[in-house]
XYZ file of C-alpha atoms in Angstrom:
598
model
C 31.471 -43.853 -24.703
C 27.727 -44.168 -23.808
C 26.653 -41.153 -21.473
C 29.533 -38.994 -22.159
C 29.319 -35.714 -24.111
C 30.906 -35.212 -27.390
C 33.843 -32.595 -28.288
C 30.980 -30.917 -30.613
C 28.032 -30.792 -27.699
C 30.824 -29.841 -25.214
C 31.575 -27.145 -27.579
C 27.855 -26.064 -27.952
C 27.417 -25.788 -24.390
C 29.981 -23.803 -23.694
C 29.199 -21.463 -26.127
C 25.153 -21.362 -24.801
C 26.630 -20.955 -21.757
C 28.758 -17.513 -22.528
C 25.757 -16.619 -24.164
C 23.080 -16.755 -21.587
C 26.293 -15.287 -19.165
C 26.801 -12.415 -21.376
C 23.012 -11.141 -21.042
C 23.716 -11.618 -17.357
C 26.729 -9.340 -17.579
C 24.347 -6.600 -19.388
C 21.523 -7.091 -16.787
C 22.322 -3.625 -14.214
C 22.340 -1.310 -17.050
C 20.203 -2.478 -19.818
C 17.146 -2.003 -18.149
C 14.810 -1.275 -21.375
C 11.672 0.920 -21.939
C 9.241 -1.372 -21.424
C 10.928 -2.853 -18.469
C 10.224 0.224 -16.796
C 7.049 1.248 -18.458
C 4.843 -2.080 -17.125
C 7.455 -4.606 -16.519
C 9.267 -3.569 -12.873
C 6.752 -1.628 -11.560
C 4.182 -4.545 -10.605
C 4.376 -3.558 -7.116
C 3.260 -0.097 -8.064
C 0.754 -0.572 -11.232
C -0.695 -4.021 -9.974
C -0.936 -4.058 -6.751
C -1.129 -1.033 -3.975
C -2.006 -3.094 -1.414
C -5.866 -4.194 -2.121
C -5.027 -7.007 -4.804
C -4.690 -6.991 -8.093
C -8.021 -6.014 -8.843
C -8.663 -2.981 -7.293
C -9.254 0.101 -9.760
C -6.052 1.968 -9.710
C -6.927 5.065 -11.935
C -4.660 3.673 -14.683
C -5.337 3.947 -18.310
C -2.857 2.915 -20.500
C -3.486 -0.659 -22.483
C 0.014 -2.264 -21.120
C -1.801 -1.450 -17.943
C -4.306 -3.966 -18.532
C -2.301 -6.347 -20.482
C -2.527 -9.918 -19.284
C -0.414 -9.790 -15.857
C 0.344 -13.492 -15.441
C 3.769 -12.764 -15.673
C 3.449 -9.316 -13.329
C 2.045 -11.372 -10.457
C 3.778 -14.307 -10.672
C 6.948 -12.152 -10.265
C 5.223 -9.586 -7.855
C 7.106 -10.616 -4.693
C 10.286 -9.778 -6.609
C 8.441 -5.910 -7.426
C 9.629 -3.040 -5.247
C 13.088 -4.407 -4.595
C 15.498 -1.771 -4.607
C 17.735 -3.282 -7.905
C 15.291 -4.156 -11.240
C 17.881 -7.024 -11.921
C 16.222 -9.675 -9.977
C 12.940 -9.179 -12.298
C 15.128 -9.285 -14.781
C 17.224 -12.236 -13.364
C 13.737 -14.174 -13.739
C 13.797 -14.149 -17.515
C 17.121 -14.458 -17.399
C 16.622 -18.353 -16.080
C 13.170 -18.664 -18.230
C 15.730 -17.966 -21.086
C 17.634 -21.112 -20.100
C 14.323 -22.920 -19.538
C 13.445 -22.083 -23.229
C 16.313 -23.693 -24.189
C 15.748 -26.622 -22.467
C 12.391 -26.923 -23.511
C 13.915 -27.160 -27.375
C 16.421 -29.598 -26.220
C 13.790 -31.889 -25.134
C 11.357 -31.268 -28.082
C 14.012 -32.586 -30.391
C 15.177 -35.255 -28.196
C 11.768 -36.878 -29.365
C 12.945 -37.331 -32.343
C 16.837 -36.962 -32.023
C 19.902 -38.419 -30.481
C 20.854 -36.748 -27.178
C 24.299 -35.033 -28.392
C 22.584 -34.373 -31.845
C 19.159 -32.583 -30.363
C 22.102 -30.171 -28.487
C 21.855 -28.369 -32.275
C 18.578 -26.921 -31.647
C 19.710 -25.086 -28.378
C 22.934 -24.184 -29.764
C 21.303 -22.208 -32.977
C 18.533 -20.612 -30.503
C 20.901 -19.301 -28.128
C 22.463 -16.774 -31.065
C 19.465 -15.769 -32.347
C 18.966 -12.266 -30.775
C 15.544 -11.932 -31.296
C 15.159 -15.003 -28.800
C 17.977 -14.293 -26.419
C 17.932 -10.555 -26.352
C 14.835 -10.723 -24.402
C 16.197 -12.349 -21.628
C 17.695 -9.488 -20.257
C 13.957 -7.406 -19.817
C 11.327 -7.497 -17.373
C 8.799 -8.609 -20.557
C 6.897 -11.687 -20.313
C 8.019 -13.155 -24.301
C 10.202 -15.593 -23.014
C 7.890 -17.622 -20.695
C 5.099 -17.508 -23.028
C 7.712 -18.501 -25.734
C 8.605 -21.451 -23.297
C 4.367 -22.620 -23.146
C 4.194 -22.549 -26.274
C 7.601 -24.805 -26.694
C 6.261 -26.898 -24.077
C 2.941 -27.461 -26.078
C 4.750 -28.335 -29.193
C 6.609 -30.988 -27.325
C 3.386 -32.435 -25.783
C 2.258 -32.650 -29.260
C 5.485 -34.633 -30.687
C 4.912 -37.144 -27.725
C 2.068 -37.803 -28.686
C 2.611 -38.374 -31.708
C 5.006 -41.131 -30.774
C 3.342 -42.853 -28.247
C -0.837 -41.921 -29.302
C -1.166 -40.981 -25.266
C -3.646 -38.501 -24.858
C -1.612 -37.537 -21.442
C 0.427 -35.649 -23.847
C -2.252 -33.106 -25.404
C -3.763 -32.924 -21.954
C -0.688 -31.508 -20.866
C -0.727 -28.855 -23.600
C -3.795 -27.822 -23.480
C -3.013 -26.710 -20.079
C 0.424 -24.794 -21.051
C -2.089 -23.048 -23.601
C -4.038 -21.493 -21.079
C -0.870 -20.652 -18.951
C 0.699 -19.143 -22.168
C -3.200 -16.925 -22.577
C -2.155 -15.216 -19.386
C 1.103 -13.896 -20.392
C 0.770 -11.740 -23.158
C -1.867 -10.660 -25.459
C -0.494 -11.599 -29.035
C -0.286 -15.235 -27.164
C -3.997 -15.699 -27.931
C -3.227 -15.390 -31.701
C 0.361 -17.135 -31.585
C -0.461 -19.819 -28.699
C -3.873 -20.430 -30.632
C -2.326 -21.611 -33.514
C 0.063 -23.834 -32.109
C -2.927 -25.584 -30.322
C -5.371 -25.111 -33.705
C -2.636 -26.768 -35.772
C -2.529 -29.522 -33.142
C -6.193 -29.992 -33.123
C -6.041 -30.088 -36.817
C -3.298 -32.561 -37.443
C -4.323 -35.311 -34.856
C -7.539 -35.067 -36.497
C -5.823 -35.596 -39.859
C -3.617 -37.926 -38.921
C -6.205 -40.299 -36.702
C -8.601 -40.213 -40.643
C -5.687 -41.038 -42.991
C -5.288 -43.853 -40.119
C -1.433 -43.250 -39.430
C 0.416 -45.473 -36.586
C 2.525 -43.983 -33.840
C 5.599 -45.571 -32.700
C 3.776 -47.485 -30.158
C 1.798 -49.035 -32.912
C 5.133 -49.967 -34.399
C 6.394 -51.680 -31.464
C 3.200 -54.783 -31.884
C 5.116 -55.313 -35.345
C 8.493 -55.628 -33.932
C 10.351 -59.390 -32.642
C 10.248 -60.088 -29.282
C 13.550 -58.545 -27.712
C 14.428 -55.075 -25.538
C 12.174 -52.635 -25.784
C 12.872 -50.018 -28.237
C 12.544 -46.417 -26.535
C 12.601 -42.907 -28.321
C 16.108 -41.283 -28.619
C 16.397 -39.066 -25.932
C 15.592 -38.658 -22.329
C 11.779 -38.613 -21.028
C 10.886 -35.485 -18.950
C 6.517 -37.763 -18.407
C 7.064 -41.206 -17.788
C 4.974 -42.931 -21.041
C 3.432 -45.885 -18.916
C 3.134 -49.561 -19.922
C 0.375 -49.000 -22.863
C 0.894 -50.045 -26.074
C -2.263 -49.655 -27.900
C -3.135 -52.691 -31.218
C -2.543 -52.143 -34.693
C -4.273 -49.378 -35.846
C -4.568 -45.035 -35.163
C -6.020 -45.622 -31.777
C -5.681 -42.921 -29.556
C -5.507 -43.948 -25.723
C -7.565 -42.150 -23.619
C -5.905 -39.766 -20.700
C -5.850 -41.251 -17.335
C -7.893 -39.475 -14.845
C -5.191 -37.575 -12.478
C -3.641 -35.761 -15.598
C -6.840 -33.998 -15.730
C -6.338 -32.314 -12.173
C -3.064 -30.365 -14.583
C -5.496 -28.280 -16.250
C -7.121 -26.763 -12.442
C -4.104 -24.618 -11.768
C -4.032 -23.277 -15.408
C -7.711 -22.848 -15.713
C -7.639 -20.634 -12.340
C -4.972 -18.539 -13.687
C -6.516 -17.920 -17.158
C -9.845 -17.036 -14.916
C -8.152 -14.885 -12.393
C -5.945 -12.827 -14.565
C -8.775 -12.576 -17.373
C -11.215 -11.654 -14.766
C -8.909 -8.797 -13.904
C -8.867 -7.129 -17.346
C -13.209 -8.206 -17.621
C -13.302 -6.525 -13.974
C -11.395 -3.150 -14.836
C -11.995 -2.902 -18.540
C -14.923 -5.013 -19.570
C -13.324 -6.747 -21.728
C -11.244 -9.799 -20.965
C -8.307 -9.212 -23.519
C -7.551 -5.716 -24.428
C -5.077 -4.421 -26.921
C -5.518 -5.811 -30.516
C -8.560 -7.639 -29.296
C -11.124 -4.915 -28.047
C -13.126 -5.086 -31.304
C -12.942 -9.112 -31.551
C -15.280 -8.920 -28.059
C -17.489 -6.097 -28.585
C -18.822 -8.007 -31.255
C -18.714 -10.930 -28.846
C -20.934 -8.541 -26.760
C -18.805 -7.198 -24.371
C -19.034 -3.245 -23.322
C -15.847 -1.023 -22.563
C -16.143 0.550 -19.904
C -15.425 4.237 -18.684
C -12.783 5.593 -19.274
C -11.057 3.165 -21.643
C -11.570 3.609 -25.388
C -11.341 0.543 -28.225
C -8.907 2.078 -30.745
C -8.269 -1.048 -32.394
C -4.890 -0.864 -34.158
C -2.340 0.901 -35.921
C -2.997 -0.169 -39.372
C -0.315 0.034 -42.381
C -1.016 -1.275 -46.082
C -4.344 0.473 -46.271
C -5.442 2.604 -49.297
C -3.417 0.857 -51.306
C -3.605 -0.581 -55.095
C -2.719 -4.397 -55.428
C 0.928 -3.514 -56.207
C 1.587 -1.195 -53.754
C 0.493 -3.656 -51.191
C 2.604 -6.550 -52.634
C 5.308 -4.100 -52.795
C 4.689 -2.866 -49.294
C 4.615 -6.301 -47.841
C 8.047 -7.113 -49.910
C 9.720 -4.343 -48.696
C 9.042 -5.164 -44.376
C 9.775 -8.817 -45.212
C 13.256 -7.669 -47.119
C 13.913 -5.551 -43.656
C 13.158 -7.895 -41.039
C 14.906 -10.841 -43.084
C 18.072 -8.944 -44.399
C 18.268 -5.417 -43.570
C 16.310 -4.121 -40.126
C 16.955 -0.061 -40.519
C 14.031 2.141 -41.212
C 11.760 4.454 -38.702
C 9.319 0.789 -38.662
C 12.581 -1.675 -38.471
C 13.672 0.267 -35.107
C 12.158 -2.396 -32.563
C 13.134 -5.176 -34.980
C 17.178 -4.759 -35.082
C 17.041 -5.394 -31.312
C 15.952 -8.297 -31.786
C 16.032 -9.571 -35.028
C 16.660 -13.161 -36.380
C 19.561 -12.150 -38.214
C 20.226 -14.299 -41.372
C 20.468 -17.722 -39.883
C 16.500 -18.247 -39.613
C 16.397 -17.814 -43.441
C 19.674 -19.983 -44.218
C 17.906 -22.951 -42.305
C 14.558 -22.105 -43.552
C 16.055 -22.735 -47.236
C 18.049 -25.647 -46.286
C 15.503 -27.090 -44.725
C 13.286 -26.847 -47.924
C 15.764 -27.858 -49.844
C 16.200 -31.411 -47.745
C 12.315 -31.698 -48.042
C 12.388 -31.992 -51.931
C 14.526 -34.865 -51.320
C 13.575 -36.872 -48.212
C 10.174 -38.817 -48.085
C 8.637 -40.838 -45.673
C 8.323 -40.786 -41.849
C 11.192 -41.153 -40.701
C 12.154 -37.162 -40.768
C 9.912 -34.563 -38.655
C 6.517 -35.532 -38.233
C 4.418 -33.426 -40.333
C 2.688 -31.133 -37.400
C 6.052 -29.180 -37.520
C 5.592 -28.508 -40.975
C 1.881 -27.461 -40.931
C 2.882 -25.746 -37.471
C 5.198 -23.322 -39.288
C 3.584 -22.934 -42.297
C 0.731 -21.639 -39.954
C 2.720 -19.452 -38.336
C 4.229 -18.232 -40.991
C 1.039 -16.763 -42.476
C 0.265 -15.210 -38.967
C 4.397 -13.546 -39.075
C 2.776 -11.948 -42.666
C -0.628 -10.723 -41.550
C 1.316 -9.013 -39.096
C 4.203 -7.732 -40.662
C 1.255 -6.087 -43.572
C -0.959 -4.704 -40.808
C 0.795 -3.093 -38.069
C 2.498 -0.078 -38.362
C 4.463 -0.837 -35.824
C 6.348 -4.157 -35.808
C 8.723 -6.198 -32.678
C 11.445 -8.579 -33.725
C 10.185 -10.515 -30.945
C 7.033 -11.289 -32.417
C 8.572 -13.928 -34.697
C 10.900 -15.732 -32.018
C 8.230 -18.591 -32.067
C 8.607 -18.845 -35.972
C 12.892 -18.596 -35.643
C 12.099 -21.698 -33.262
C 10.483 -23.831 -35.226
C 12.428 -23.313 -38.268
C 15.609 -24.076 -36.039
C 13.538 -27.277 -34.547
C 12.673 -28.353 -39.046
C 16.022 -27.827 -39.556
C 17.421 -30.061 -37.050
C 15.579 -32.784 -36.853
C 15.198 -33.632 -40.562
C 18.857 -33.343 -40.817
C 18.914 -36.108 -38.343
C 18.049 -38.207 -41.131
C 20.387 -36.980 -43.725
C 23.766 -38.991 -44.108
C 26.416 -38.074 -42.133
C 28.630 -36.529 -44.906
C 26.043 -33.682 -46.521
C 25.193 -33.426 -42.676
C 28.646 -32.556 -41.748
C 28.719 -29.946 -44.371
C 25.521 -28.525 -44.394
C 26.531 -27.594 -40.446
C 30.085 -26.433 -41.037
C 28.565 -23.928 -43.342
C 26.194 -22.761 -40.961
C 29.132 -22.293 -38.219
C 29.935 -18.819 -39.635
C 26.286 -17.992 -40.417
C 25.930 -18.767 -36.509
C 28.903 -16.633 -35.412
C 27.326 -13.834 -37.203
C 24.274 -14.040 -35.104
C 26.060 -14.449 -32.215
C 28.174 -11.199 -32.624
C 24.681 -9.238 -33.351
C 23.657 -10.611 -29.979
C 26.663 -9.483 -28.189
C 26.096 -5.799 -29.829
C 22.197 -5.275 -29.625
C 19.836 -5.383 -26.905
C 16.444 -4.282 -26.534
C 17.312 -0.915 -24.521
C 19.989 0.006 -26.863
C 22.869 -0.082 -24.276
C 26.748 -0.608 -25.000
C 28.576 -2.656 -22.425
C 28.029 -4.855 -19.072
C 27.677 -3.771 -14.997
C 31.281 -3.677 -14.710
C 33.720 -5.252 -12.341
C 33.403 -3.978 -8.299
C 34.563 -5.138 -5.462
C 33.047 -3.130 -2.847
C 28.997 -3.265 -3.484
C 25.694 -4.481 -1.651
C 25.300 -7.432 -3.165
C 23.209 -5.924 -5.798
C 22.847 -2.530 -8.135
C 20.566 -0.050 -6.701
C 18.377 1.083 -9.635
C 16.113 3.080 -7.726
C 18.998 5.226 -6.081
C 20.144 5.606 -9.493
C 16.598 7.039 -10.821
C 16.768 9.220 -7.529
C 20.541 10.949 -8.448
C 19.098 10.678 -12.578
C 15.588 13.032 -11.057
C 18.329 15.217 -9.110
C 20.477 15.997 -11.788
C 17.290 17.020 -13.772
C 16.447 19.174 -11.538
C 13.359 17.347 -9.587
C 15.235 15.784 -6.520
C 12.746 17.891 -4.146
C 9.726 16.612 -5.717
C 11.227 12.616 -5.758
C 11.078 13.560 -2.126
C 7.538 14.253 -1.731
C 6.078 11.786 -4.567
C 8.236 9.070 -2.541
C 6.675 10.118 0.602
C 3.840 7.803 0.112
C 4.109 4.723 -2.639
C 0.304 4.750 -3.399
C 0.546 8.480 -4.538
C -1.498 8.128 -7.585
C 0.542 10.792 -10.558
C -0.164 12.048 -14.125
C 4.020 12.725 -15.103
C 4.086 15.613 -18.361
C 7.281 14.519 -19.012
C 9.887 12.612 -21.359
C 9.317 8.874 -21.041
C 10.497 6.648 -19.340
C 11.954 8.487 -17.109
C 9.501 10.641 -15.740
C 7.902 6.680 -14.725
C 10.669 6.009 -12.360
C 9.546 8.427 -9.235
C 8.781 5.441 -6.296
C 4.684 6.064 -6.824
C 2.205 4.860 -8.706
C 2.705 6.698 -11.780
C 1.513 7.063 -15.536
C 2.545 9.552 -18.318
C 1.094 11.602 -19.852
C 1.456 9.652 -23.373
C -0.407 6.711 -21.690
C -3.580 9.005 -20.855
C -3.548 10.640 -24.055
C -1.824 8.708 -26.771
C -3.160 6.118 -29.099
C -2.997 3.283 -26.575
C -4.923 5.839 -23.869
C -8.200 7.509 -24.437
C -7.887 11.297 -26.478
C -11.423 12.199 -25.375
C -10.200 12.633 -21.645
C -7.936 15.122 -22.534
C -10.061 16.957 -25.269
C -11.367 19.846 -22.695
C -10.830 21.125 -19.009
C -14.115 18.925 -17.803
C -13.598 15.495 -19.493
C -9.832 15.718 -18.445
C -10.867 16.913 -14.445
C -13.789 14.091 -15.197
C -10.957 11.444 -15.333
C -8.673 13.213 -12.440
C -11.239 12.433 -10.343
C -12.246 8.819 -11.318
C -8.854 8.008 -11.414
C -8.309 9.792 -7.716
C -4.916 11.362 -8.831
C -3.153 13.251 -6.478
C -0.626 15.589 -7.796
C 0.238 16.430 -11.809
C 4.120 16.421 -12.377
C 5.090 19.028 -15.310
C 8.705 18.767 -16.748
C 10.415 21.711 -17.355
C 10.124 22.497 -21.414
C 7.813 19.813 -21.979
C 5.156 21.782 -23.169
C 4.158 25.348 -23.825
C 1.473 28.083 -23.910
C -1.012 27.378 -26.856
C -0.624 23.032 -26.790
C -3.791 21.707 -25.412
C -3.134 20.171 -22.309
C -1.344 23.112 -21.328
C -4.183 25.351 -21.761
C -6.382 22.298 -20.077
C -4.251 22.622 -16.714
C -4.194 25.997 -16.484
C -7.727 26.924 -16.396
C -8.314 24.026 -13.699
C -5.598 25.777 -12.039
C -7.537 29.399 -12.064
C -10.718 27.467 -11.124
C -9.237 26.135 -7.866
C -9.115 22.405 -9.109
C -5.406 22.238 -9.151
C -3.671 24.163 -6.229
C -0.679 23.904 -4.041
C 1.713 24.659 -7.181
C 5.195 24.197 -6.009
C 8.308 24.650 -8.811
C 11.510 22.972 -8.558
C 14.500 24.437 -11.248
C 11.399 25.239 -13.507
C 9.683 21.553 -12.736
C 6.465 21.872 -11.390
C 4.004 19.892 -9.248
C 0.449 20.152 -8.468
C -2.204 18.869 -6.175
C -5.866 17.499 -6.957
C -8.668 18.747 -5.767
C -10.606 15.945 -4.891
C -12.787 17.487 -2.248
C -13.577 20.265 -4.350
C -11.957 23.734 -5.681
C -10.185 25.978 -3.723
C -11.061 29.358 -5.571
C -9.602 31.280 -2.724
C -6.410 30.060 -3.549
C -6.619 29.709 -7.464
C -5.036 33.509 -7.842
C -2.070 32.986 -5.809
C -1.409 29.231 -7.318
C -2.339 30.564 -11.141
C 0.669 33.454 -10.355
C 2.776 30.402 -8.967
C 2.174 28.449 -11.885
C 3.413 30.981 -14.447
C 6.468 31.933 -12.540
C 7.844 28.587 -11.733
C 6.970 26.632 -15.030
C 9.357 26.649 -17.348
C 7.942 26.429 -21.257
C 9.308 24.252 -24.424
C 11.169 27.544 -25.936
């Protein structure tokens, strides 16, 4: 009957629904690394109590990141349990969903569109990254949200539509940094398609309704989430202009975009860092002290013509088929599994032998095609590749898939979808057994509990058993203790204090050249107004740089008050000044309590 669910969509959302409830189930002990590198430590690395852009000393690039997602979750930050961070994505996942239920109810039945979230919710390199504190999902869901603005339009020719998103662009710009390459061609395909479409003089479906008999008006299957309004434009690619109040959508957006660029411009000098430092210093900008434009980890260079071709196979063979390999290891927790590639093909297949309009309209098509050259750029570049780069391409390819075979007859429909059943069940199990922190299992069953799961008691007892439960104490006497942690990642990050590693100062995505003597690296300790140095026990050893570098700052009196814990060590800055009185007596303390790698 009209308005009542079918067995099938009754079956598909029960099974989104265990879904979504089994990364829920996962969500107290599958807190990831970069959950707790930048993603639950807001309140710490963002904020310290004189906003968001005050200079905190930190110089790691997921430190300057675009932090729309960091402050728009910052009142959940410094809660004792990470899981209501993590509960955020958790509901953005289900938001994603929606938002590619309602793209294809543009140009599907209701109970039909239900296929699109039904395929998406198996995918793990979509739903896996519900369960982090990492902003993919909600710029995922902008970038959903534009593509539907776009497919309105399409039917209707209201420029409302592309008003709209134009301003989930910019939302989706403060999220992450890839979304300025992934975002910006979902909005340059746009661009380029109405203008295509409005020159080869195409009509929307409002055109068609001029043509029809007098009689009910014909709506688009599905429901509306923007009331469409009363204009139907004449014969003809006219595009109606936007009425004035959608305009006032783009203010909010455009002051996010300026206040969480102006952050990064602020700290850095630049306005988007990672990938993108070299794009604006030849736009003019200057990076500043003590941040240093590495660029990129490049792969596929030096190579001959079939080396690279060969090269290039071989990633696209992992992340396809078979995700194992030293460069596959952040793709198998989140991969696409097969079922992207079975749809892509049948897909392909069904566009060989449909024509006309009435499948997909073609900005899906370019849309992916686009995207898919941007997925290969990548996957030849970077020497380091994420599964969850390519959730927007699994996406779209589920969205092709879908609606064309709205068009097909029912019985090659029927079939083409019972073979995918086991194809989806497939991906579903790899869901169930991956996640992006590697952890087996759920929270468990418990009766007796606060209401939530104390993560931060849990990093306390993890820092006792290691043997640093007297310097927790002291770090955690004051949040806004400012710490450089030697020490295995990411655990040395979880003392209650604003805290970077050593690996962020030094690594690829830090700045070598502050580490490269005793004066550039007591240069930074005292821009950065550190506090205390934290030294794991066996982390390094007599003869490795840094080592070395701390020790003589110790014998000159910069570093003093050394106190050892069970061969853990921690050290004060001198940010007055050295204390060479003391550096004899601390330089003794040092050797005794520090325990070296063997």
């Amino acid at each position: 009957r009209p308005g009542r669910l079918s067995l099938a969509a009754a079956l598909a959302l029960a099974a989104m629904g265990a879904l979504w409830f089994m990364q829920m189930g996962r969500m107290n002990v599958a807190v990831d690394f970069d959950s707790v590198w930048y993603g639950v430590r807001s309140h710490l690395m963002l904020d310290s109590g004189n906003s968001i852009y005050e200079n905190l000393g930190t110089l790691g690039v997921v430190y300057t990141y675009p932090k729309g997602w960091e402050v728009l979750t910052l009142p959940l930050a410094g809660l004792p349990s990470y899981s209501f961070l993590i509960a955020f994505n958790l509901w953005t996942a289900a938001l994603v969903l929606l938002a590619g239920y309602e793209a294809a109810c543009v140009r599907m039945n209701r109970n039909n569109a239900l296929w699109v979230p039904f395929l998406m919710a198996a995918v793990p390199g979509i739903m896996n990254m519900a369960c982090t504190a990492k902003a993919d999902l909600i710029t995922l869901l902008f970038q959903l949200l534009m593509i539907h603005s776009v497919l309105q339009y399409e039917q209707e020719r209201l420029a409302d539509w592309l008003v709209l998103g134009v301003s989930a662009a910019l939302l989706s710009f403060t999220m992450k940094p890839t979304a300025l390459i992934y975002s910006t061609a979902v909005g340059g395909m746009a661009l380029i398609w109405v203008l295509w479409d409005y020159c080869a003089g195409r009509k929307g479906l409002a055109d068609d309704r001029r043509s029809q008999p007098p009689g009910p008006r014909i709506e688009p299957a599905g429901p509306r989430i923007w009331p469409a309004g009363p204009r139907i434009g004449p014969a003809g690619p006219r595009i109606w202009p936007a009425s004035p109040r959608i305009w006032l959508a783009l203010i909010p957006s455009l002051a996010a975009l300026a206040g969480i660029w102006g952050r990064t411009l602020k700290l850095v000098g630049v306005p988007v860092t990672s990938v993108f430092y070299g794009l604006f210093q030849k736009l003019g900008f200057t990076v500043k002290y003590p941040f240093y434009a590495s660029g990129f980890p490049s792969s596929g260079g030096d190579m001959t013509l079939w080396e690279k071709i060969r090269f290039l196979g071989g990633r696209l063979y992992g992340v396809i088929l078979n995700p194992q390999g030293e460069d596959m290891a952040h793709v198998v927790i989140a991969w696409g599994t097969a079922l992207p590639l079975i749809l892509l093909v049948v897909w392909l297949c069904m566009r060989t032998r449909k024509k006309g309009r009435d499948g997909v309209p073609g900005y899906l098509p370019m849309l992916t095609a686009g995207v898919l050259v941007v997925n290969l750029v990548s996957l030849y570049s970077l020497s380091q590749i994420d599964g969850n780069y390519y959730m927007l391409f699994y996406a779209l390819v589920i969205l092709n898939f879908c609606i064309w075979g709205e068009g097909m007859v029912p019985a090659p429909r029927r079939i083409s979808r019972l073979v995918l059943l086991p194809a989806w069940a497939l991906a579903a199990v790899l869901c169930a057994l991956t996640n992006w922190s590697w952890a087996l299992g759920n929270g468990g069953f418990h009766l007796k509990h606060a209401g939530y799961y104390d993560h931060v008691q849990a990093a306390r007892e993890d820092r006792m058993r290691q043997g640093s439960g007297e310097i927790w104490n002291i770090l955690a006497a004051d949040p806004k203790n400012r710490v450089i942690a030697l020490g295995e990642v990411p655990g040395v990050l979880t003392f209650p204090c604003s805290v970077q590693s050593y690996v962020d100062v030094s690594g690829y995505w830090g700045n070598p050249e502050v580490v490269s003597d005793a004066p550039s690296f007591l240069q930074y300790l005292q821009y950065a107004d550190m506090d205390y140095l934290y030294m794991e026990k066996e982390y390094v050893c007599q003869g490795v740089r840094i080592y070395d570098i701390i020790r003589e700052l110790v014998g000159q009196g910069w570093l003093w008050d050394v106190r050892g814990e069970n061969g853990n060590l921690i050290l004060s800055v001198g940010r007055d000044g050295p204390k060479p009185q003391e550096a004899q007596q601390n330089l003794e303390a040092f050797d005794h309590h520090y325990i070296q790698h063997p």
